[in-house]
Coordinates of C-alpha atoms and ligand atoms in Angstrom, one line a residue:
M1 CA 1.7 28.8 -5.6
N2 CA -0.7 26.0 -6.0
I3 CA 0.8 22.5 -5.2
P4 CA -1.6 19.7 -4.9
L5 CA -0.9 16.6 -2.7
V6 CA -0.9 14.4 -5.9
D7 CA -1.3 15.3 -9.5
L8 CA -2.6 12.5 -11.6
Y9 CA -3.2 14.6 -14.7
A10 CA 0.5 15.6 -14.9
Q11 CA 1.3 11.9 -15.0
Y12 CA -1.2 11.2 -17.7
L13 CA 0.3 14.0 -19.9
S14 CA 3.7 12.3 -19.6
I15 CA 2.4 9.0 -21.0
R16 CA -0.7 10.3 -22.9
H17 CA 0.2 8.6 -26.3
D18 CA 0.8 5.1 -24.9
I19 CA -2.3 5.3 -22.6
D20 CA -4.6 6.5 -25.4
S21 CA -3.5 3.8 -27.8
A22 CA -3.8 1.1 -25.1
I23 CA -7.3 2.1 -24.3
E24 CA -8.2 2.3 -28.0
R25 CA -6.8 -1.3 -28.5
V26 CA -9.0 -2.6 -25.7
I27 CA -12.1 -0.9 -27.1
T28 CA -11.4 -2.1 -30.6
R29 CA -11.1 -5.7 -29.4
S30 CA -13.9 -5.1 -26.9
T31 CA -12.2 -7.3 -24.3
F32 CA -13.7 -5.4 -21.4
I33 CA -13.6 -8.1 -18.8
G34 CA -10.7 -10.6 -18.7
G35 CA -8.7 -11.1 -21.9
E36 CA -5.1 -10.7 -22.9
D37 CA -4.3 -7.5 -21.0
V38 CA -5.6 -8.8 -17.7
R39 CA -3.6 -12.1 -18.2
N40 CA -0.5 -10.3 -19.3
F41 CA -0.7 -7.7 -16.5
E42 CA -0.8 -10.5 -13.9
I43 CA 2.3 -12.1 -15.4
E44 CA 4.2 -8.8 -15.7
F45 CA 3.3 -7.7 -12.1
A46 CA 4.3 -11.0 -10.6
Q47 CA 7.6 -10.7 -12.5
Y48 CA 8.0 -7.1 -11.2
C49 CA 7.5 -8.2 -7.6
R50 CA 10.1 -11.0 -8.1
Q51 CA 12.9 -8.7 -9.2
R52 CA 15.7 -8.1 -6.7
E53 CA 17.8 -5.1 -6.1
H54 CA 21.4 -5.1 -4.9
T55 CA 21.3 -8.9 -4.4
S56 CA 21.8 -11.8 -6.7
G57 CA 20.5 -15.4 -6.7
A58 CA 17.3 -16.8 -8.0
A59 CA 14.1 -15.5 -6.4
A60 CA 11.1 -17.7 -5.9
N61 CA 8.5 -17.7 -8.6
L62 CA 5.6 -15.5 -7.9
Y63 CA 2.0 -15.7 -9.2
C64 CA -0.6 -13.0 -9.4
A65 CA -4.4 -12.9 -9.4
S66 CA -6.0 -9.5 -10.2
C67 CA -9.2 -8.4 -8.6
G68 CA -11.5 -5.4 -8.3
N69 CA -9.6 -3.4 -5.6
G70 CA -7.1 -3.7 -2.8
T71 CA -9.7 -4.3 -0.1
D72 CA -11.0 -7.3 -2.0
A73 CA -7.4 -8.5 -2.5
L74 CA -7.0 -8.7 1.3
C75 CA -10.4 -10.3 1.8
L76 CA -9.7 -12.9 -1.0
A77 CA -6.2 -13.7 0.5
L78 CA -7.5 -14.1 4.0
Q79 CA -10.3 -16.3 2.9
A80 CA -8.2 -18.5 0.7
L81 CA -5.7 -18.9 3.6
G82 CA -8.5 -20.3 5.7
I83 CA -9.0 -17.4 8.1
G84 CA -12.6 -17.2 9.4
I85 CA -15.0 -17.1 12.3
G86 CA -13.3 -17.2 15.7
D87 CA -9.8 -16.4 14.4
E88 CA -7.7 -13.4 15.4
V89 CA -5.5 -11.5 12.9
I90 CA -2.9 -9.1 14.2
T91 CA -2.3 -5.8 12.5
T92 CA -2.0 -2.1 13.4
A93 CA -4.6 0.6 14.0
H94 CA -2.5 3.2 12.2
T95 CA -3.6 2.1 8.6
F96 CA -6.4 2.7 6.2
I97 CA -9.6 1.0 7.4
A98 CA -9.5 -1.6 4.5
T99 CA -6.9 -3.6 6.4
A100 CA -9.3 -4.2 9.3
E101 CA -12.4 -4.4 7.2
A102 CA -10.9 -7.4 5.3
I103 CA -10.2 -9.2 8.6
S104 CA -13.8 -8.6 9.8
S105 CA -15.2 -9.7 6.4
T106 CA -14.0 -13.2 7.0
G107 CA -15.6 -13.3 10.4
A108 CA -12.2 -13.0 12.1
K109 CA -11.3 -10.3 14.7
P110 CA -8.8 -7.6 14.1
V111 CA -6.2 -7.3 16.9
F112 CA -4.5 -3.9 16.8
L113 CA -0.9 -3.5 17.9
D114 CA 0.9 -0.3 18.5
I115 CA 3.4 1.1 15.9
E116 CA 7.0 2.1 16.0
E117 CA 7.3 5.8 16.7
D118 CA 9.8 6.6 14.0
T119 CA 8.8 4.3 11.1
F120 CA 5.0 4.3 11.7
V121 CA 4.7 0.5 11.1
I122 CA 4.1 -2.6 13.3
D123 CA 6.5 -3.0 16.2
P124 CA 7.7 -6.6 15.8
K125 CA 8.6 -6.7 19.5
Q126 CA 5.0 -6.4 20.4
I127 CA 3.7 -9.1 18.3
E128 CA 4.3 -12.0 20.6
T129 CA 2.4 -10.3 23.5
A130 CA -0.7 -10.3 21.3
I131 CA -0.6 -13.9 20.2
T132 CA -3.4 -16.1 21.6
P133 CA -4.6 -19.7 20.8
N134 CA -6.9 -18.1 18.3
T135 CA -4.3 -16.1 16.4
R136 CA -4.0 -17.2 12.8
A137 CA -2.3 -14.5 10.9
I138 CA -0.4 -11.2 10.9
I139 CA -1.0 -8.4 8.4
P140 CA 2.0 -6.1 8.3
V141 CA 1.2 -2.9 6.5
H142 CA 4.1 -1.4 4.5
L143 CA 2.8 2.0 5.3
Y144 CA 3.7 5.2 3.3
G145 CA 5.9 3.0 1.0
Q146 CA 8.3 1.6 3.6
A147 CA 8.6 -2.2 4.2
C148 CA 8.1 -3.6 7.7
D149 CA 10.9 -5.6 9.4
M150 CA 10.0 -8.8 7.5
D151 CA 12.8 -10.9 9.0
A152 CA 11.5 -10.4 12.5
I153 CA 7.9 -10.9 11.4
L154 CA 8.5 -14.0 9.4
E155 CA 10.5 -15.5 12.2
I156 CA 7.7 -15.0 14.7
A157 CA 5.1 -16.3 12.2
R158 CA 7.2 -19.5 11.7
R159 CA 7.6 -20.0 15.4
H160 CA 3.8 -19.8 16.0
D161 CA 2.6 -21.2 12.7
L162 CA 0.9 -18.0 11.6
K163 CA 0.1 -16.9 8.1
V164 CA 1.7 -13.6 7.0
I165 CA -0.4 -11.4 4.6
E166 CA 1.4 -8.4 3.5
D167 CA -0.7 -5.2 3.0
A168 CA 1.4 -3.7 0.2
A169 CA -1.2 -1.3 -1.0
Q170 CA 1.2 1.7 -0.5
A171 CA 4.5 0.0 -1.4
H172 CA 4.7 -1.2 -5.0
G173 CA 8.4 -1.8 -5.6
A174 CA 9.6 -1.1 -2.0
T175 CA 12.4 -3.4 -0.9
W176 CA 13.5 -5.1 2.3
R177 CA 17.1 -6.3 2.2
G178 CA 17.0 -6.0 -1.6
K179 CA 13.8 -8.1 -2.1
R180 CA 10.6 -6.5 -3.2
V181 CA 7.5 -6.4 -0.9
G182 CA 5.0 -9.0 -2.2
S183 CA 7.7 -11.7 -2.1
F184 CA 7.8 -12.3 1.6
G185 CA 4.4 -13.4 3.0
H186 CA 2.1 -16.3 2.2
A187 CA 0.3 -13.7 0.2
A188 CA 0.6 -10.0 -0.5
C189 CA -2.1 -7.6 -1.5
F190 CA -1.9 -4.6 -3.7
S191 CA -4.3 -1.8 -4.4
F192 CA -4.1 0.1 -7.8
Y193 CA -6.4 2.9 -6.5
P194 CA -5.6 5.9 -8.8
G195 CA -3.4 7.7 -6.2
K196 CA -1.2 4.7 -5.3
N197 CA 2.3 4.4 -6.7
L198 CA 0.9 2.2 -9.4
G199 CA -2.6 3.4 -10.0
A200 CA -5.4 2.4 -12.4
Y201 CA -8.0 4.8 -13.8
G202 CA -10.6 3.5 -11.4
D203 CA -10.5 0.7 -8.8
A204 CA -8.2 -2.3 -9.1
G205 CA -6.2 -4.7 -7.0
A206 CA -4.2 -7.9 -6.9
V207 CA -2.9 -10.7 -4.7
V208 CA 0.7 -12.0 -5.3
S209 CA 2.0 -15.2 -3.8
Q210 CA 4.6 -17.9 -4.2
D211 CA 1.8 -20.5 -3.8
E212 CA 0.5 -21.1 -7.3
D213 CA -2.5 -23.1 -6.0
L214 CA -3.5 -20.4 -3.6
I215 CA -3.5 -17.9 -6.5
R216 CA -5.6 -20.3 -8.6
R217 CA -8.2 -20.5 -5.9
I218 CA -8.2 -16.7 -5.4
R219 CA -8.6 -16.2 -9.2
M220 CA -11.5 -18.7 -9.1
R221 CA -13.2 -17.1 -6.1
A222 CA -12.9 -13.6 -7.5
N223 CA -14.7 -14.7 -10.7
H224 CA -17.8 -16.5 -9.4
G225 CA -16.0 -19.6 -8.3
R226 CA -15.2 -20.6 -11.9
L227 CA -12.2 -21.3 -14.0
D228 CA -14.3 -22.6 -16.8
K229 CA -17.1 -20.3 -18.2
Y230 CA -20.0 -22.4 -17.1
V231 CA -18.6 -24.7 -14.3
H232 CA -18.7 -23.1 -10.8
E233 CA -16.5 -25.1 -8.4
I234 CA -17.5 -23.0 -5.5
E235 CA -19.7 -19.9 -4.8
G236 CA -17.5 -16.9 -5.4
V237 CA -17.7 -13.2 -5.7
S238 CA -17.5 -10.8 -8.6
S239 CA -14.2 -8.9 -8.1
R240 CA -12.4 -8.6 -11.4
L241 CA -9.8 -6.3 -12.9
D242 CA -11.3 -4.9 -16.2
G243 CA -9.6 -4.9 -19.5
L244 CA -9.3 -1.1 -19.8
N245 CA -7.6 -0.8 -16.4
A246 CA -5.3 -3.8 -17.1
A247 CA -4.1 -2.0 -20.3
V248 CA -3.6 1.2 -18.3
L249 CA -1.7 -0.6 -15.6
R250 CA 0.5 -2.4 -18.1
V251 CA 1.6 0.9 -19.7
K252 CA 2.2 2.4 -16.2
L253 CA 4.1 -0.5 -14.8
R254 CA 6.8 0.2 -17.4
H255 CA 7.4 3.6 -15.8
L256 CA 7.0 2.5 -12.1
D257 CA 10.7 2.2 -11.4
A258 CA 11.4 5.6 -12.8
W259 CA 8.5 7.1 -10.9
N260 CA 9.6 5.5 -7.7
A261 CA 13.2 6.7 -8.2
A262 CA 11.8 10.3 -8.7
R263 CA 9.9 9.9 -5.4
Q264 CA 13.1 8.8 -3.7
Q265 CA 14.9 11.9 -5.1
H266 CA 12.1 14.1 -3.9
A267 CA 12.3 12.5 -0.4
A268 CA 16.0 13.1 -0.2
R269 CA 15.5 16.8 -1.2
Y270 CA 12.8 17.3 1.4
M271 CA 15.1 15.8 4.0
A272 CA 17.9 18.2 3.0
V273 CA 15.5 21.2 2.8
L274 CA 13.7 20.5 6.1
R275 CA 16.6 19.4 8.3
G276 CA 16.9 21.7 11.2
S277 CA 13.5 23.3 10.6
G278 CA 12.0 21.8 13.8
V279 CA 9.9 19.1 12.1
V280 CA 10.6 15.4 12.7
L281 CA 11.6 13.8 9.4
P282 CA 10.5 10.3 8.4
A283 CA 12.9 7.6 9.5
V284 CA 14.1 4.9 7.2
R285 CA 14.8 1.5 8.7
L286 CA 18.3 0.0 7.9
G287 CA 17.6 -2.6 5.2
A288 CA 14.5 -0.9 3.9
E289 CA 14.3 1.1 0.7
P290 CA 11.0 3.0 0.7
V291 CA 9.1 4.1 -2.4
W292 CA 7.6 7.1 -0.7
H293 CA 3.9 6.7 -1.4
L294 CA 3.6 9.5 1.1
F295 CA 6.1 11.8 2.6
V296 CA 5.0 12.2 6.3
I297 CA 6.7 14.5 8.7
K298 CA 5.7 15.0 12.4
V299 CA 5.2 18.5 13.6
R300 CA 3.9 20.0 16.8
D301 CA 0.7 22.2 16.4
R302 CA 0.0 20.3 13.2
D303 CA -3.4 21.6 12.5
R304 CA -2.2 25.2 12.7
V305 CA 0.8 24.5 10.4
R306 CA -1.6 22.8 8.0
V307 CA -3.8 25.8 7.7
K308 CA -0.8 28.0 7.1
L309 CA 0.5 25.8 4.3
Q310 CA -3.0 25.8 2.7
Q311 CA -3.0 29.6 2.8
Q312 CA 0.3 29.5 0.9
G313 CA -1.2 27.2 -1.7
V314 CA 0.4 23.9 -0.5
S315 CA -2.1 21.1 -0.1
T316 CA -1.4 18.5 2.6
G317 CA -3.0 15.4 4.0
V318 CA -3.2 13.5 7.3
H319 CA -2.9 9.8 7.0
Y320 CA -4.7 9.0 9.3
P321 CA -6.2 11.4 11.8
L322 CA -8.4 8.9 13.8
P323 CA -6.8 5.6 14.6
L324 CA -9.0 2.5 13.9
H325 CA -9.4 1.5 17.5
R326 CA -11.1 4.8 18.1
Q327 CA -13.3 4.7 15.0
P328 CA -17.1 4.4 15.6
A329 CA -17.0 1.3 13.4
Y330 CA -14.8 -0.5 16.0
K331 CA -16.6 0.6 19.1
H332 CA -17.8 -3.0 19.6
L333 CA -14.2 -4.2 20.1
A334 CA -14.2 -2.1 23.3
I335 CA -10.5 -1.1 23.1
P336 CA -9.7 1.7 25.6
D337 CA -8.8 4.9 23.8
G338 CA -5.4 5.0 25.5
A339 CA -4.5 1.4 24.7
L340 CA -2.2 2.4 21.8
P341 CA -0.3 5.4 23.0
V342 CA 2.3 5.7 20.1
T343 CA -0.6 5.4 17.6
N344 CA -2.6 8.1 19.4
R345 CA 0.3 10.5 19.7
V346 CA 1.4 10.1 16.1
A347 CA -2.1 10.7 14.8
T348 CA -2.0 14.3 16.2
E349 CA 1.5 15.1 14.7
I350 CA 1.6 13.5 11.3
L351 CA 1.4 15.7 8.2
S352 CA 1.7 14.3 4.6
L353 CA 3.4 16.8 2.2
P354 CA 2.9 16.8 -1.6
M355 CA 4.5 13.7 -3.1
Y356 CA 4.3 12.6 -6.7
P357 CA 6.9 11.8 -9.4
E358 CA 6.2 15.0 -11.4
L359 CA 6.9 17.3 -8.5
S360 CA 9.8 19.6 -9.3
A361 CA 12.9 20.4 -7.1
D362 CA 11.9 24.1 -7.1
Q363 CA 8.4 23.2 -5.8
I364 CA 10.0 21.1 -3.0
D365 CA 12.3 24.0 -2.1
A366 CA 9.3 26.3 -2.0
I367 CA 7.4 23.9 0.2
G368 CA 10.3 23.6 2.5
K369 CA 10.5 27.4 2.9
V370 CA 6.7 27.5 3.6
V371 CA 7.0 24.8 6.3
S372 CA 9.9 26.5 7.9
E373 CA 8.1 29.9 8.0
A374 CA 5.0 28.3 9.3
L375 CA 7.0 26.9 12.3
E376 CA 8.4 30.3 13.2
P377 CA 6.8 31.6 16.4
Ligands
LIG401 C1 -5.6 1.9 -0.4 C2 -5.3 0.9 0.6 C3 -6.1 -0.4 0.8 C4 -7.3 -0.6 0.0 O1 -7.2 -0.5 -1.3 P1 -8.6 -0.2 -2.2 O2 -8.1 -0.5 -3.6 O3 -8.8 1.3 -2.0 O4 -9.7 -1.1 -1.8 C5 -5.7 -1.2 1.8 N1 -4.7 -1.0 2.6 C6 -4.0 0.2 2.6 C7 -2.9 0.4 3.6 C8 -4.3 1.1 1.6 O5 -3.6 2.3 1.6

C-alpha cells in the first residue's frame, strides 16, 4: 500500500486536456502577467464565494483582487483596512504561521487565543477577554476547511468596532449557515497554494470583499500602487497572480464543488470506518458545512501511531506540531508556554489522514483498518 497525504498528479490527470489547452492559450497570447484570465478568474471567484447553499435571497455583491499568495492576501487586506503599528489583532496560535506573519508585517501585534477542543478553531467565548483599547481586528481561521462561528464573531466585532478578516486559505467553498466563507468579514483571504482545495501550479492568492473600494485599493497596492500603467498613486508591492496560474485556476474552479463533495463523502466514510476505534473524530459545528481540506483525528500516542501508519504505506501529517506562541519566531512576545492549554494539548494528539478528492473508498477502508490495528495494544 502506498497512499500519499495528497495526490496532485492524480488530479491533473483527471483534467489534463483542459489544463493543457488553457496553458497553451496563455502562452500563445503571451499574457503572462495580468490579462483576460486574471480578470476573469477574479470575477468568477467572487461569484463563487457569493453563491449560497440551502438558503435563498440575494447575497451581497463580492469583489476579488488576486495577488501572489495567501500570505500576501492577508498582509494586503490588513494594510488596506488600516491596521498598523501599535494595533493588536486577535487570532489563534493553532494555525499556519502566515496568519501571524501578516499581522506582524503591518507593525501590529498578534494576540493568540486558545481554540475550541473539538473544532480546532477560535473560541468566540474568549474573544472579549482579549480585547484591549489597541485591538483593531480579529482574524478567524477556518481551519482544516471548517468555518468558525461567524455569527458570534461578527456580533462581538460589531459591538467593539473591530474589523474581521477571514483567513479562508483552507476553506474554499465551506459554508456557515448556508453562506460561503469569504462573504462574512470586511475582507477574506484565500491561498491557492498547490495543495489547497483550490490550488494553482505555484503560488497564488486572493482577497475577497463586499467593499469594492477596498478591493480597488488592494489591487492597486499589489501592483506597484498603480491602476494605470505609468501612474503610481501610492508606493505598492509586487504581488500578482500570473496569467498561467489564473488560467489553471479557472479550469479548476469549475470542478471545485465536485471535489469538495468528494472530500465530504470521504470524511463521512472515515467517520463510519473509524467510529469505535478509539480515535477522536473531528467534530462539525451545527451550522457549518466543512470542505475537509484536512481530515484530522486526535489520538493518544500519536507519534507511535504515525510511524506504524508510515510502515504500512499510509502517509500522514501533523498540522501543526508546534503552536505559534511556542515558536522561536515569537519568543519576543514572551507568552508563557502553558498559556494556551487546549492548543498545547491538541498539538500532541492531532493526526492528518490522507485527504484528496481522488482517494477511493477502498483506500479509506484500508486506512481505517491500519489505524485500528495501530491502536491495538
Ligand atoms: C496556506 C495558508 C496560508 C498562506 O498561504 P500561502 O499561499 O502559502 O502564502 C495562510 N493561512 C493558512 C491557514 C494557510 O493554511
